[in-house]
Coordinates of N, CA and C in Angstrom, one line a residue:
Chain F
Q1372 N 3.3 -14.8 7.8 CA 4.5 -14.2 8.5 C 4.6 -12.8 8.1
Q1373 N 4.7 -11.9 9.0 CA 4.8 -10.5 8.8 C 6.3 -10.2 8.3
Q1374 N 6.4 -9.7 7.1 CA 7.7 -9.5 6.5 C 8.3 -8.2 7.0
V1375 N 7.4 -7.2 7.4 CA 7.9 -5.9 7.8 C 7.1 -5.6 9.1
K1376 N 7.9 -5.3 10.2 CA 7.3 -5.1 11.5 C 7.4 -3.6 11.8
Q1377 N 6.3 -3.0 12.2 CA 6.2 -1.5 12.4 C 5.7 -1.2 13.8
S1378 N 6.3 -0.2 14.4 CA 5.9 0.3 15.7 C 6.2 1.8 15.8
P1379 N 5.4 2.5 16.6 CA 4.3 2.0 17.4 C 3.0 1.9 16.6
Q1380 N 2.0 1.3 17.1 CA 0.7 1.2 16.4 C 0.0 2.6 16.4
S1381 N 0.2 3.4 17.4 CA -0.4 4.7 17.4 C 0.6 5.7 18.1
L1382 N 0.5 6.9 17.7 CA 1.5 7.9 18.2 C 0.8 9.3 18.3
I1383 N 0.9 9.9 19.5 CA 0.4 11.2 19.7 C 1.5 12.2 20.0
V1384 N 1.5 13.2 19.2 CA 2.6 14.2 19.3 C 2.0 15.6 19.3
Q1385 N 2.7 16.5 20.1 CA 2.2 17.9 20.1 C 2.8 18.6 18.8
K1386 N 2.0 19.6 18.4 CA 2.5 20.4 17.3 C 3.9 21.0 17.5
G1387 N 4.7 20.8 16.5 CA 6.1 21.3 16.6 C 7.0 20.2 17.1
G1388 N 6.5 19.1 17.6 CA 7.4 18.0 18.1 C 7.9 17.1 17.0
I1389 N 8.6 16.1 17.4 CA 9.2 15.2 16.4 C 8.4 13.8 16.5
S1390 N 8.0 13.4 15.4 CA 7.3 12.1 15.3 C 8.3 11.0 14.8
I1391 N 8.4 9.9 15.5 CA 9.3 8.9 15.0 C 8.6 7.5 14.9
I1392 N 8.7 6.9 13.8 CA 8.1 5.6 13.5 C 9.2 4.6 13.1
N1393 N 9.1 3.5 13.6 CA 10.2 2.5 13.4 C 9.7 1.3 12.6
C1394 N 10.6 0.7 11.8 CA 10.3 -0.5 11.1 C 11.5 -1.4 11.1
A1395 N 11.2 -2.7 11.0 CA 12.3 -3.7 10.9 C 11.9 -4.8 9.9
Y1396 N 12.9 -5.4 9.3 CA 12.6 -6.4 8.3 C 13.6 -7.5 8.5
E1397 N 13.3 -8.7 7.9 CA 14.2 -9.8 8.0 C 14.8 -10.2 6.6
N1398 N 14.1 -10.0 5.6 CA 14.6 -10.5 4.3 C 15.6 -9.5 3.7
T1399 N 16.8 -10.0 3.6 CA 17.9 -9.1 3.1 C 17.9 -8.9 1.6
A1400 N 16.9 -9.5 0.9 CA 16.7 -9.3 -0.5 C 16.0 -8.0 -0.8
F1401 N 15.3 -7.5 0.3 CA 14.6 -6.2 0.1 C 15.7 -5.1 -0.2
D1402 N 15.3 -4.3 -1.2 CA 16.3 -3.2 -1.6 C 15.6 -1.9 -1.9
Y1403 N 14.4 -1.8 -1.5 CA 13.6 -0.5 -1.7 C 12.7 -0.4 -0.5
F1404 N 12.7 0.8 0.2 CA 12.0 0.9 1.4 C 11.2 2.3 1.4
P1405 N 10.0 2.2 1.0 CA 9.2 3.4 0.9 C 8.3 3.6 2.2
W1406 N 7.9 4.8 2.4 CA 6.9 5.2 3.4 C 5.7 5.8 2.7
Y1407 N 4.5 5.3 3.1 CA 3.3 5.8 2.5 C 2.5 6.5 3.6
Q1408 N 1.7 7.5 3.2 CA 0.9 8.3 4.1 C -0.6 8.1 3.6
Q1409 N -1.4 7.8 4.5 CA -2.8 7.6 4.2 C -3.8 8.4 5.0
F1410 N -4.6 9.2 4.4 CA -5.6 10.0 5.1 C -6.9 9.2 5.0
P1411 N -7.8 9.4 6.0 CA -9.1 8.7 5.9 C -9.8 8.8 4.6
G1412 N -10.3 7.7 4.1 CA -11.0 7.7 2.8 C -10.2 7.9 1.6
K1413 N -8.9 7.8 1.7 CA -8.0 8.0 0.6 C -7.1 6.8 0.5
G1414 N -6.5 6.7 -0.7 CA -5.5 5.6 -0.9 C -4.1 6.0 -0.3
P1415 N -3.3 5.1 -0.1 CA -1.9 5.4 0.4 C -1.2 6.2 -0.7
A1416 N -0.4 7.2 -0.2 CA 0.4 8.0 -1.1 C 1.8 8.0 -0.7
L1417 N 2.7 7.8 -1.7 CA 4.1 7.7 -1.5 C 4.6 9.0 -0.9
L1418 N 5.3 8.9 0.2 CA 5.8 10.1 1.0 C 7.3 10.3 0.7
I1419 N 8.1 9.2 0.9 CA 9.5 9.3 0.8 C 10.0 7.8 0.7
A1420 N 11.1 7.6 0.1 CA 11.7 6.2 -0.1 C 13.2 6.2 0.0
I1421 N 13.7 5.1 0.3 CA 15.2 5.0 0.4 C 15.7 3.6 -0.1
R1422 N 16.9 3.6 -0.6 CA 17.5 2.3 -1.0 C 18.7 2.1 0.0
P1423 N 19.1 0.8 0.1 CA 20.1 0.5 1.1 C 21.5 1.0 0.9
D1424 N 21.7 1.7 -0.2 CA 23.1 2.2 -0.4 C 23.3 3.5 0.3
V1425 N 22.3 4.1 1.0 CA 22.4 5.3 1.7 C 21.8 5.1 3.1
S1426 N 22.3 5.9 4.1 CA 21.9 5.7 5.5 C 20.8 6.7 5.9
E1427 N 20.6 7.7 5.1 CA 19.7 8.8 5.4 C 19.2 9.5 4.1
K1428 N 17.9 9.8 4.2 CA 17.3 10.6 3.1 C 16.4 11.6 3.7
K1429 N 16.5 12.8 3.2 CA 15.7 13.9 3.8 C 14.9 14.6 2.7
E1430 N 13.6 14.8 2.9 CA 12.8 15.6 2.0 C 11.9 16.5 2.9
G1431 N 12.3 17.8 2.9 CA 11.6 18.7 3.7 C 11.6 18.3 5.2
R1432 N 10.5 18.2 5.8 CA 10.4 17.8 7.2 C 10.5 16.3 7.5
F1433 N 10.5 15.5 6.4 CA 10.5 14.1 6.5 C 11.9 13.5 6.2
T1434 N 12.4 12.6 7.1 CA 13.7 12.0 7.0 C 13.5 10.5 7.2
I1435 N 14.2 9.7 6.4 CA 14.3 8.3 6.6 C 15.7 8.0 7.1
S1436 N 15.8 7.3 8.2 CA 17.1 6.8 8.6 C 17.1 5.3 8.4
F1437 N 18.2 4.8 7.8 CA 18.3 3.4 7.4 C 19.5 2.7 8.0
N1438 N 19.4 1.6 8.7 CA 20.5 0.9 9.3 C 20.5 -0.5 8.7
K1439 N 21.3 -0.7 7.7 CA 21.4 -2.0 7.0 C 21.8 -3.2 7.9
S1440 N 22.7 -3.0 8.7 CA 23.2 -4.1 9.5 C 22.2 -4.5 10.5
A1441 N 21.4 -3.6 11.1 CA 20.3 -3.9 12.0 C 19.0 -4.3 11.3
K1442 N 19.0 -4.1 10.0 CA 17.8 -4.3 9.2 C 16.6 -3.5 9.8
Q1443 N 16.9 -2.2 10.0 CA 15.8 -1.4 10.6 C 15.8 0.0 9.8
F1444 N 14.7 0.6 9.7 CA 14.6 1.9 9.1 C 13.5 2.7 9.9
S1445 N 13.6 4.0 9.9 CA 12.6 4.8 10.6 C 12.3 6.1 9.8
L1446 N 11.1 6.6 10.2 CA 10.7 7.8 9.6 C 10.6 8.9 10.7
H1447 N 11.3 10.0 10.5 CA 11.2 11.1 11.4 C 10.5 12.3 10.8
I1448 N 9.5 12.8 11.5 CA 8.8 14.0 11.0 C 9.1 15.1 11.9
M1449 N 9.9 16.1 11.4 CA 10.3 17.2 12.2 C 9.1 18.2 12.2
D1450 N 9.1 19.0 13.3 CA 8.1 20.1 13.4 C 6.7 19.6 13.0
S1451 N 6.3 18.5 13.6 CA 5.0 17.9 13.3 C 3.8 18.9 13.3
Q1452 N 2.9 18.8 12.3 CA 1.8 19.7 12.2 C 0.5 18.9 12.2
P1453 N -0.6 19.5 12.7 CA -1.9 18.8 12.7 C -2.2 18.2 11.3
G1454 N -1.8 18.8 10.2 CA -2.1 18.3 8.9 C -1.3 17.0 8.6
D1455 N -0.4 16.7 9.5 CA 0.4 15.4 9.3 C -0.4 14.2 9.9
S1456 N -1.5 14.5 10.6 CA -2.2 13.5 11.3 C -2.8 12.5 10.2
A1457 N -2.4 11.3 10.2 CA -2.7 10.3 9.2 C -2.2 9.0 9.7
T1458 N -2.4 7.9 8.8 CA -1.8 6.6 9.1 C -0.6 6.5 8.2
Y1459 N 0.5 6.1 8.8 CA 1.8 6.0 8.0 C 2.2 4.5 8.0
F1460 N 2.5 4.1 6.8 CA 2.9 2.7 6.5 C 4.4 2.7 6.0
C1461 N 5.2 1.8 6.6 CA 6.5 1.5 6.0 C 6.2 0.3 5.1
A1462 N 7.1 0.1 4.2 CA 7.0 -1.0 3.2 C 8.4 -1.4 2.8
A1463 N 8.4 -2.6 2.1 CA 9.7 -3.0 1.6 C 9.4 -3.8 0.3
S1464 N 10.4 -3.7 -0.6 CA 10.1 -4.4 -1.9 C 11.5 -4.9 -2.5
M1465 N 11.4 -5.7 -3.5 CA 12.6 -6.2 -4.2 C 12.5 -5.7 -5.6
D1466 N 13.6 -5.2 -6.1 CA 13.7 -4.7 -7.4 C 14.2 -5.8 -8.4
R1467 N 13.4 -6.9 -8.3 CA 14.0 -8.1 -9.0 C 12.9 -9.0 -9.5
G1468 N 13.0 -9.3 -10.8 CA 12.1 -10.4 -11.4 C 10.7 -10.2 -11.2
S1469 N 10.0 -11.3 -10.9 CA 8.5 -11.3 -10.9 C 8.0 -10.6 -9.7
T1470 N 8.9 -10.3 -8.7 CA 8.3 -9.6 -7.5 C 8.5 -8.1 -7.6
L1471 N 9.0 -7.6 -8.8 CA 9.2 -6.2 -8.9 C 7.9 -5.5 -8.6
G1472 N 8.0 -4.5 -7.8 CA 6.9 -3.6 -7.4 C 6.0 -4.1 -6.3
R1473 N 6.2 -5.4 -6.0 CA 5.3 -5.9 -4.9 C 5.8 -5.4 -3.6
L1474 N 4.8 -4.7 -2.9 CA 5.1 -4.1 -1.6 C 4.7 -5.0 -0.4
Y1475 N 5.6 -5.1 0.5 CA 5.2 -5.8 1.8 C 5.1 -4.6 2.8
F1476 N 3.9 -4.5 3.4 CA 3.6 -3.4 4.2 C 3.7 -3.7 5.7
G1477 N 4.2 -2.7 6.5 CA 4.0 -2.8 7.9 C 2.5 -2.6 8.3
R1478 N 2.2 -2.8 9.6 CA 0.8 -2.7 10.0 C 0.3 -1.3 10.2
G1479 N 1.1 -0.3 10.0 CA 0.7 1.1 10.1 C 0.8 1.7 11.4
T1480 N 1.0 3.0 11.4 CA 1.0 3.8 12.7 C 0.0 5.0 12.5
Q1481 N -0.9 5.0 13.4 CA -1.9 6.1 13.4 C -1.2 7.3 14.2
L1482 N -0.9 8.4 13.4 CA -0.3 9.6 14.0 C -1.3 10.6 14.2
T1483 N -1.4 11.2 15.4 CA -2.2 12.3 15.8 C -1.3 13.4 16.3
V1484 N -1.4 14.6 15.6 CA -0.7 15.7 16.1 C -1.7 16.7 16.7
W1485 N -1.5 17.0 18.0 CA -2.4 17.9 18.7 C -1.9 19.4 18.5
P1486 N -2.8 20.3 18.2 CA -2.5 21.7 18.0 C -2.0 22.4 19.2
Chain C
D71 N -6.9 15.7 -13.1 CA -6.9 14.4 -13.7 C -6.5 13.3 -12.7
T72 N -7.4 12.3 -12.5 CA -7.1 11.3 -11.5 C -6.1 10.3 -12.2
A73 N -5.0 9.9 -11.5 CA -4.0 9.1 -12.1 C -4.5 7.6 -12.1
V74 N -5.0 7.1 -10.9 CA -5.5 5.8 -10.8 C -6.9 5.9 -10.2
S75 N -7.9 5.5 -11.0 CA -9.3 5.7 -10.6 C -10.0 4.4 -10.5
Q76 N -10.8 4.3 -9.4 CA -11.5 3.0 -9.2 C -13.0 3.4 -9.1
T77 N -13.8 2.4 -9.6 CA -15.3 2.6 -9.4 C -15.8 1.2 -9.1
P78 N -16.8 1.2 -8.1 CA -17.3 2.3 -7.4 C -16.5 2.6 -6.2
K79 N -16.7 3.7 -5.5 CA -16.0 4.1 -4.3 C -16.6 3.3 -3.1
Y80 N -17.9 3.1 -3.1 CA -18.6 2.3 -2.1 C -19.4 1.2 -2.8
L81 N -19.4 0.0 -2.1 CA -20.2 -1.1 -2.7 C -20.8 -1.9 -1.5
V82 N -22.1 -1.9 -1.4 CA -22.8 -2.6 -0.3 C -23.6 -3.7 -1.0
T83 N -23.4 -4.9 -0.6 CA -24.1 -6.0 -1.3 C -24.4 -7.2 -0.3
Q84 N -25.3 -8.1 -0.7 CA -25.6 -9.2 0.1 C -24.7 -10.4 -0.1
M85 N -24.6 -11.2 0.9 CA -23.8 -12.4 0.8 C -24.3 -13.3 -0.4
G86 N -23.4 -13.9 -1.1 CA -23.8 -14.7 -2.2 C -23.8 -14.0 -3.6
N87 N -23.8 -12.7 -3.6 CA -23.9 -11.9 -4.8 C -22.5 -12.0 -5.5
D88 N -22.5 -11.6 -6.8 CA -21.3 -11.4 -7.6 C -21.1 -9.9 -7.9
K89 N -19.9 -9.4 -7.7 CA -19.7 -8.0 -8.0 C -18.4 -7.7 -8.6
S90 N -18.3 -6.6 -9.3 CA -17.0 -6.2 -9.9 C -16.6 -4.8 -9.5
I91 N -15.3 -4.6 -9.4 CA -14.7 -3.3 -9.2 C -13.8 -3.0 -10.4
K92 N -13.9 -1.8 -10.9 CA -13.1 -1.4 -12.1 C -11.9 -0.5 -11.7
C93 N -10.8 -0.6 -12.4 CA -9.7 0.3 -12.2 C -9.1 0.7 -13.5
E94 N -8.8 2.0 -13.6 CA -8.1 2.5 -14.8 C -7.0 3.4 -14.3
Q95 N -5.9 3.4 -15.0 CA -4.8 4.3 -14.8 C -4.4 5.0 -16.1
N96 N -4.1 6.3 -15.9 CA -3.7 7.1 -17.1 C -2.3 7.6 -17.0
L97 N -1.5 6.8 -16.3 CA -0.1 7.1 -16.1 C 0.8 6.5 -17.1
G98 N 0.3 5.6 -18.0 CA 1.1 4.9 -18.9 C 1.9 3.8 -18.3
H99 N 1.5 3.4 -17.1 CA 2.3 2.3 -16.4 C 2.0 0.9 -17.0
D100 N 2.9 0.0 -16.8 CA 2.8 -1.3 -17.4 C 2.2 -2.3 -16.3
T101 N 2.5 -2.0 -15.1 CA 2.1 -3.0 -14.0 C 1.0 -2.4 -13.1
M102 N 0.0 -3.3 -12.9 CA -1.1 -2.9 -12.0 C -1.3 -4.0 -11.0
Y103 N -1.9 -3.5 -9.8 CA -2.0 -4.4 -8.7 C -3.4 -4.2 -8.0
W104 N -3.8 -5.3 -7.3 CA -4.9 -5.2 -6.4 C -4.4 -5.5 -5.0
Y105 N -4.7 -4.5 -4.0 CA -4.3 -4.7 -2.6 C -5.6 -4.7 -1.8
K106 N -5.6 -5.5 -0.8 CA -6.8 -5.5 0.2 C -6.3 -4.9 1.5
Q107 N -7.2 -4.0 2.0 CA -6.9 -3.4 3.3 C -8.0 -3.9 4.3
D108 N -7.6 -4.6 5.3 CA -8.6 -5.1 6.2 C -9.1 -4.1 7.2
S109 N -9.9 -4.5 8.1 CA -10.5 -3.6 9.1 C -9.5 -3.0 10.1
K110 N -8.3 -3.7 10.2 CA -7.2 -3.2 11.0 C -6.2 -2.4 10.2
K111 N -6.6 -2.1 9.0 CA -5.8 -1.3 8.0 C -4.6 -2.0 7.5
F112 N -4.5 -3.3 7.6 CA -3.4 -4.0 7.1 C -3.5 -4.2 5.6
L113 N -2.5 -3.8 4.8 CA -2.5 -3.8 3.4 C -1.8 -5.1 2.9
K114 N -2.4 -5.8 2.0 CA -1.8 -7.0 1.5 C -2.1 -7.2 0.0
I115 N -1.0 -7.5 -0.7 CA -1.2 -7.7 -2.2 C -2.1 -8.9 -2.5
M116 N -2.9 -8.8 -3.5 CA -3.7 -9.9 -4.0 C -3.2 -10.4 -5.3
F117 N -3.1 -9.4 -6.3 CA -2.7 -9.8 -7.6 C -1.8 -8.7 -8.2
S118 N -1.0 -9.1 -9.2 CA -0.2 -8.1 -10.0 C -0.3 -8.6 -11.4
Y119 N -0.4 -7.6 -12.3 CA -0.4 -7.8 -13.7 C 0.6 -6.9 -14.4
N120 N 1.3 -7.5 -15.3 CA 2.3 -6.7 -16.1 C 1.9 -6.8 -17.5
N121 N 1.6 -5.7 -18.2 CA 1.2 -5.8 -19.6 C 0.2 -6.8 -19.9
K122 N -0.9 -6.9 -19.1 CA -2.0 -7.8 -19.2 C -1.7 -9.2 -18.8
E123 N -0.5 -9.5 -18.3 CA -0.1 -10.8 -17.9 C -0.1 -11.0 -16.4
L124 N -0.7 -12.0 -15.9 CA -0.7 -12.2 -14.4 C 0.7 -12.6 -13.9
I125 N 1.2 -11.8 -13.0 CA 2.5 -12.0 -12.5 C 2.5 -12.5 -11.0
I126 N 1.7 -11.9 -10.2 CA 1.5 -12.3 -8.8 C 0.1 -12.7 -8.5
N127 N 0.0 -13.9 -7.9 CA -1.4 -14.3 -7.5 C -1.2 -14.9 -6.1
E128 N -1.5 -14.0 -5.1 CA -1.3 -14.5 -3.7 C -2.4 -15.6 -3.4
T129 N -2.3 -16.1 -2.2 CA -3.2 -17.1 -1.8 C -4.6 -16.5 -1.6
V130 N -5.2 -16.2 -2.7 CA -6.6 -15.6 -2.7 C -7.6 -16.6 -3.2
P131 N -8.7 -16.7 -2.5 CA -9.8 -17.6 -2.9 C -10.0 -17.5 -4.4
N132 N -10.3 -18.6 -5.1 CA -10.6 -18.5 -6.6 C -11.9 -17.8 -6.9
R133 N -12.6 -17.4 -5.9 CA -13.8 -16.6 -6.1 C -13.4 -15.2 -6.6
F134 N -12.2 -14.8 -6.4 CA -11.6 -13.6 -6.9 C -11.0 -13.8 -8.2
S135 N -11.4 -13.1 -9.2 CA -10.8 -13.2 -10.5 C -10.5 -11.9 -11.1
P136 N -9.2 -11.5 -11.3 CA -8.8 -10.3 -11.9 C -8.9 -10.5 -13.4
K137 N -9.1 -9.3 -14.1 CA -9.1 -9.4 -15.6 C -8.5 -8.1 -16.1
S138 N -7.5 -8.2 -17.0 CA -6.9 -7.0 -17.5 C -7.1 -6.9 -19.0
P139 N -8.1 -6.2 -19.5 CA -8.4 -6.1 -20.9 C -7.3 -5.4 -21.7
D140 N -6.6 -4.5 -21.1 CA -5.4 -3.8 -21.6 C -4.6 -3.3 -20.5
K141 N -3.4 -2.7 -20.8 CA -2.5 -2.4 -19.7 C -2.9 -1.3 -18.8
A142 N -4.0 -0.5 -19.3 CA -4.4 0.6 -18.5 C -5.6 0.2 -17.6
H143 N -6.1 -1.0 -17.7 CA -7.3 -1.4 -16.9 C -7.0 -2.7 -16.2
L144 N -7.4 -2.8 -15.0 CA -7.4 -4.0 -14.2 C -8.7 -4.1 -13.4
N145 N -9.5 -5.0 -13.7 CA -10.8 -5.2 -13.0 C -10.7 -6.4 -12.0
L146 N -11.6 -6.3 -11.0 CA -11.6 -7.4 -10.0 C -13.0 -7.9 -9.9
H147 N -13.3 -9.1 -10.2 CA -14.6 -9.7 -10.1 C -14.6 -10.7 -8.9
I148 N -15.6 -10.6 -8.1 CA -15.7 -11.4 -7.0 C -17.0 -12.2 -7.0
N149 N -16.9 -13.5 -7.0 CA -18.1 -14.4 -7.0 C -18.5 -14.8 -5.6
S150 N -19.8 -15.0 -5.4 CA -20.3 -15.6 -4.1 C -19.7 -14.9 -2.9
L151 N -20.0 -13.6 -2.9 CA -19.4 -12.8 -1.8 C -19.7 -13.3 -0.4
E152 N -18.7 -13.2 0.5 CA -18.9 -13.7 1.9 C -18.6 -12.5 2.8
L153 N -19.1 -12.6 4.0 CA -19.0 -11.5 5.0 C -17.5 -11.1 5.2
G154 N -16.6 -12.1 5.1 CA -15.2 -11.9 5.3 C -14.5 -11.1 4.2
D155 N -15.3 -10.9 3.1 CA -14.7 -10.2 2.0 C -14.8 -8.7 2.2
S156 N -15.6 -8.3 3.2 CA -15.7 -6.9 3.5 C -14.3 -6.3 3.8
A157 N -14.0 -5.2 3.1 CA -12.6 -4.6 3.2 C -12.6 -3.4 2.2
V158 N -11.5 -2.7 2.3 CA -11.2 -1.7 1.2 C -10.2 -2.3 0.2
Y159 N -10.6 -2.2 -1.0 CA -9.8 -2.8 -2.1 C -9.1 -1.6 -2.9
F160 N -7.8 -1.7 -3.0 CA -7.1 -0.7 -3.7 C -6.4 -1.2 -4.9
C161 N -6.6 -0.4 -6.0 CA -5.9 -0.7 -7.2 C -4.6 0.2 -7.2
A162 N -3.5 -0.3 -7.8 CA -2.3 0.5 -7.8 C -1.6 0.2 -9.1
S163 N -0.7 1.1 -9.5 CA 0.1 0.9 -10.7 C 1.5 1.4 -10.5
S164 N 2.4 0.8 -11.3 CA 3.8 1.3 -11.3 C 4.4 1.3 -12.7
A165 N 5.4 2.1 -12.9 CA 6.0 2.2 -14.2 C 7.0 1.1 -14.5
P166 N 7.3 0.8 -15.7 CA 8.2 -0.3 -16.1 C 9.5 -0.1 -15.3
G167 N 10.0 -1.2 -14.7 CA 11.2 -1.2 -14.0 C 11.3 -0.3 -12.8
R168 N 10.2 0.2 -12.3 CA 10.2 1.0 -11.1 C 9.3 0.4 -10.0
T169 N 9.7 0.7 -8.8 CA 8.9 0.1 -7.7 C 7.9 1.1 -7.1
E170 N 8.0 2.3 -7.4 CA 7.0 3.3 -6.8 C 5.6 3.0 -7.3
A171 N 4.8 2.7 -6.4 CA 3.4 2.4 -6.7 C 2.5 3.5 -6.4
F172 N 1.5 3.8 -7.3 CA 0.5 4.8 -7.1 C -0.8 4.2 -6.9
F173 N -1.5 4.6 -5.8 CA -2.7 3.9 -5.4 C -3.9 4.8 -5.8
G174 N -5.0 4.0 -6.1 CA -6.3 4.7 -6.3 C -6.9 5.0 -4.9
Q175 N -8.1 5.6 -5.0 CA -8.8 6.0 -3.7 C -9.4 4.9 -2.9
G176 N -9.5 3.7 -3.5 CA -10.1 2.6 -2.8 C -11.6 2.4 -3.1
T177 N -12.0 1.1 -2.9 CA -13.4 0.8 -3.0 C -13.7 0.1 -1.7
R178 N -14.6 0.7 -0.9 CA -15.0 0.1 0.3 C -16.2 -0.9 0.1
L179 N -15.9 -2.2 0.2 CA -16.9 -3.2 0.0 C -17.4 -3.7 1.3
T180 N -18.7 -3.7 1.4 CA -19.4 -4.1 2.6 C -20.4 -5.3 2.2
V181 N -20.2 -6.4 2.8 CA -21.0 -7.6 2.5 C -21.9 -7.8 3.7
V182 N -23.2 -7.8 3.5 CA -24.2 -7.9 4.6 C -25.0 -9.2 4.5

């Protein structure tokens, strides 16, 4: 059973545009929601993360919006650049007991930014 | 300085062979993980170790055996390799009480 659902599977955006990737989860025990960026041949790298006590977190051009009641969160990339072309994964985790640190990943979004 | 390093980066082997992948982290983290990324890029946890103790063991065939000689190392040994084991295997680590995971560069395993 897919714990975290991610869409779209692929996204093509023009340079300077806004990229939006959406994720949804069911398990209300999740309390940490990171986004990872992966370039070809590399491991996933933490991009930005949010906890459910805030509705938005911004770091540079990257913003996470979080809707606790809808159990949804999204990544917005403003002023998208060709260098942002990568696969983006949302994930969820529980800060609790033996599952600490275990990440449940979405299936990824392949982002292509055209120059 | 590489924070989480895996060796080898590429591994091509025949069905039925036994192989190992090594992982080392120099971040001082207590928890280490193995994740498997399939051909569709789906990432799924396989094992988690905390201070050399097995914490998470997903429904992974017992042909896969992790070993943690110390908290900075987590190796993965795979017996009797099958075609379906072909994937990219990632090692990761996280600090005590923290959920941020740092991933290695991956080991692309191809079974022929």
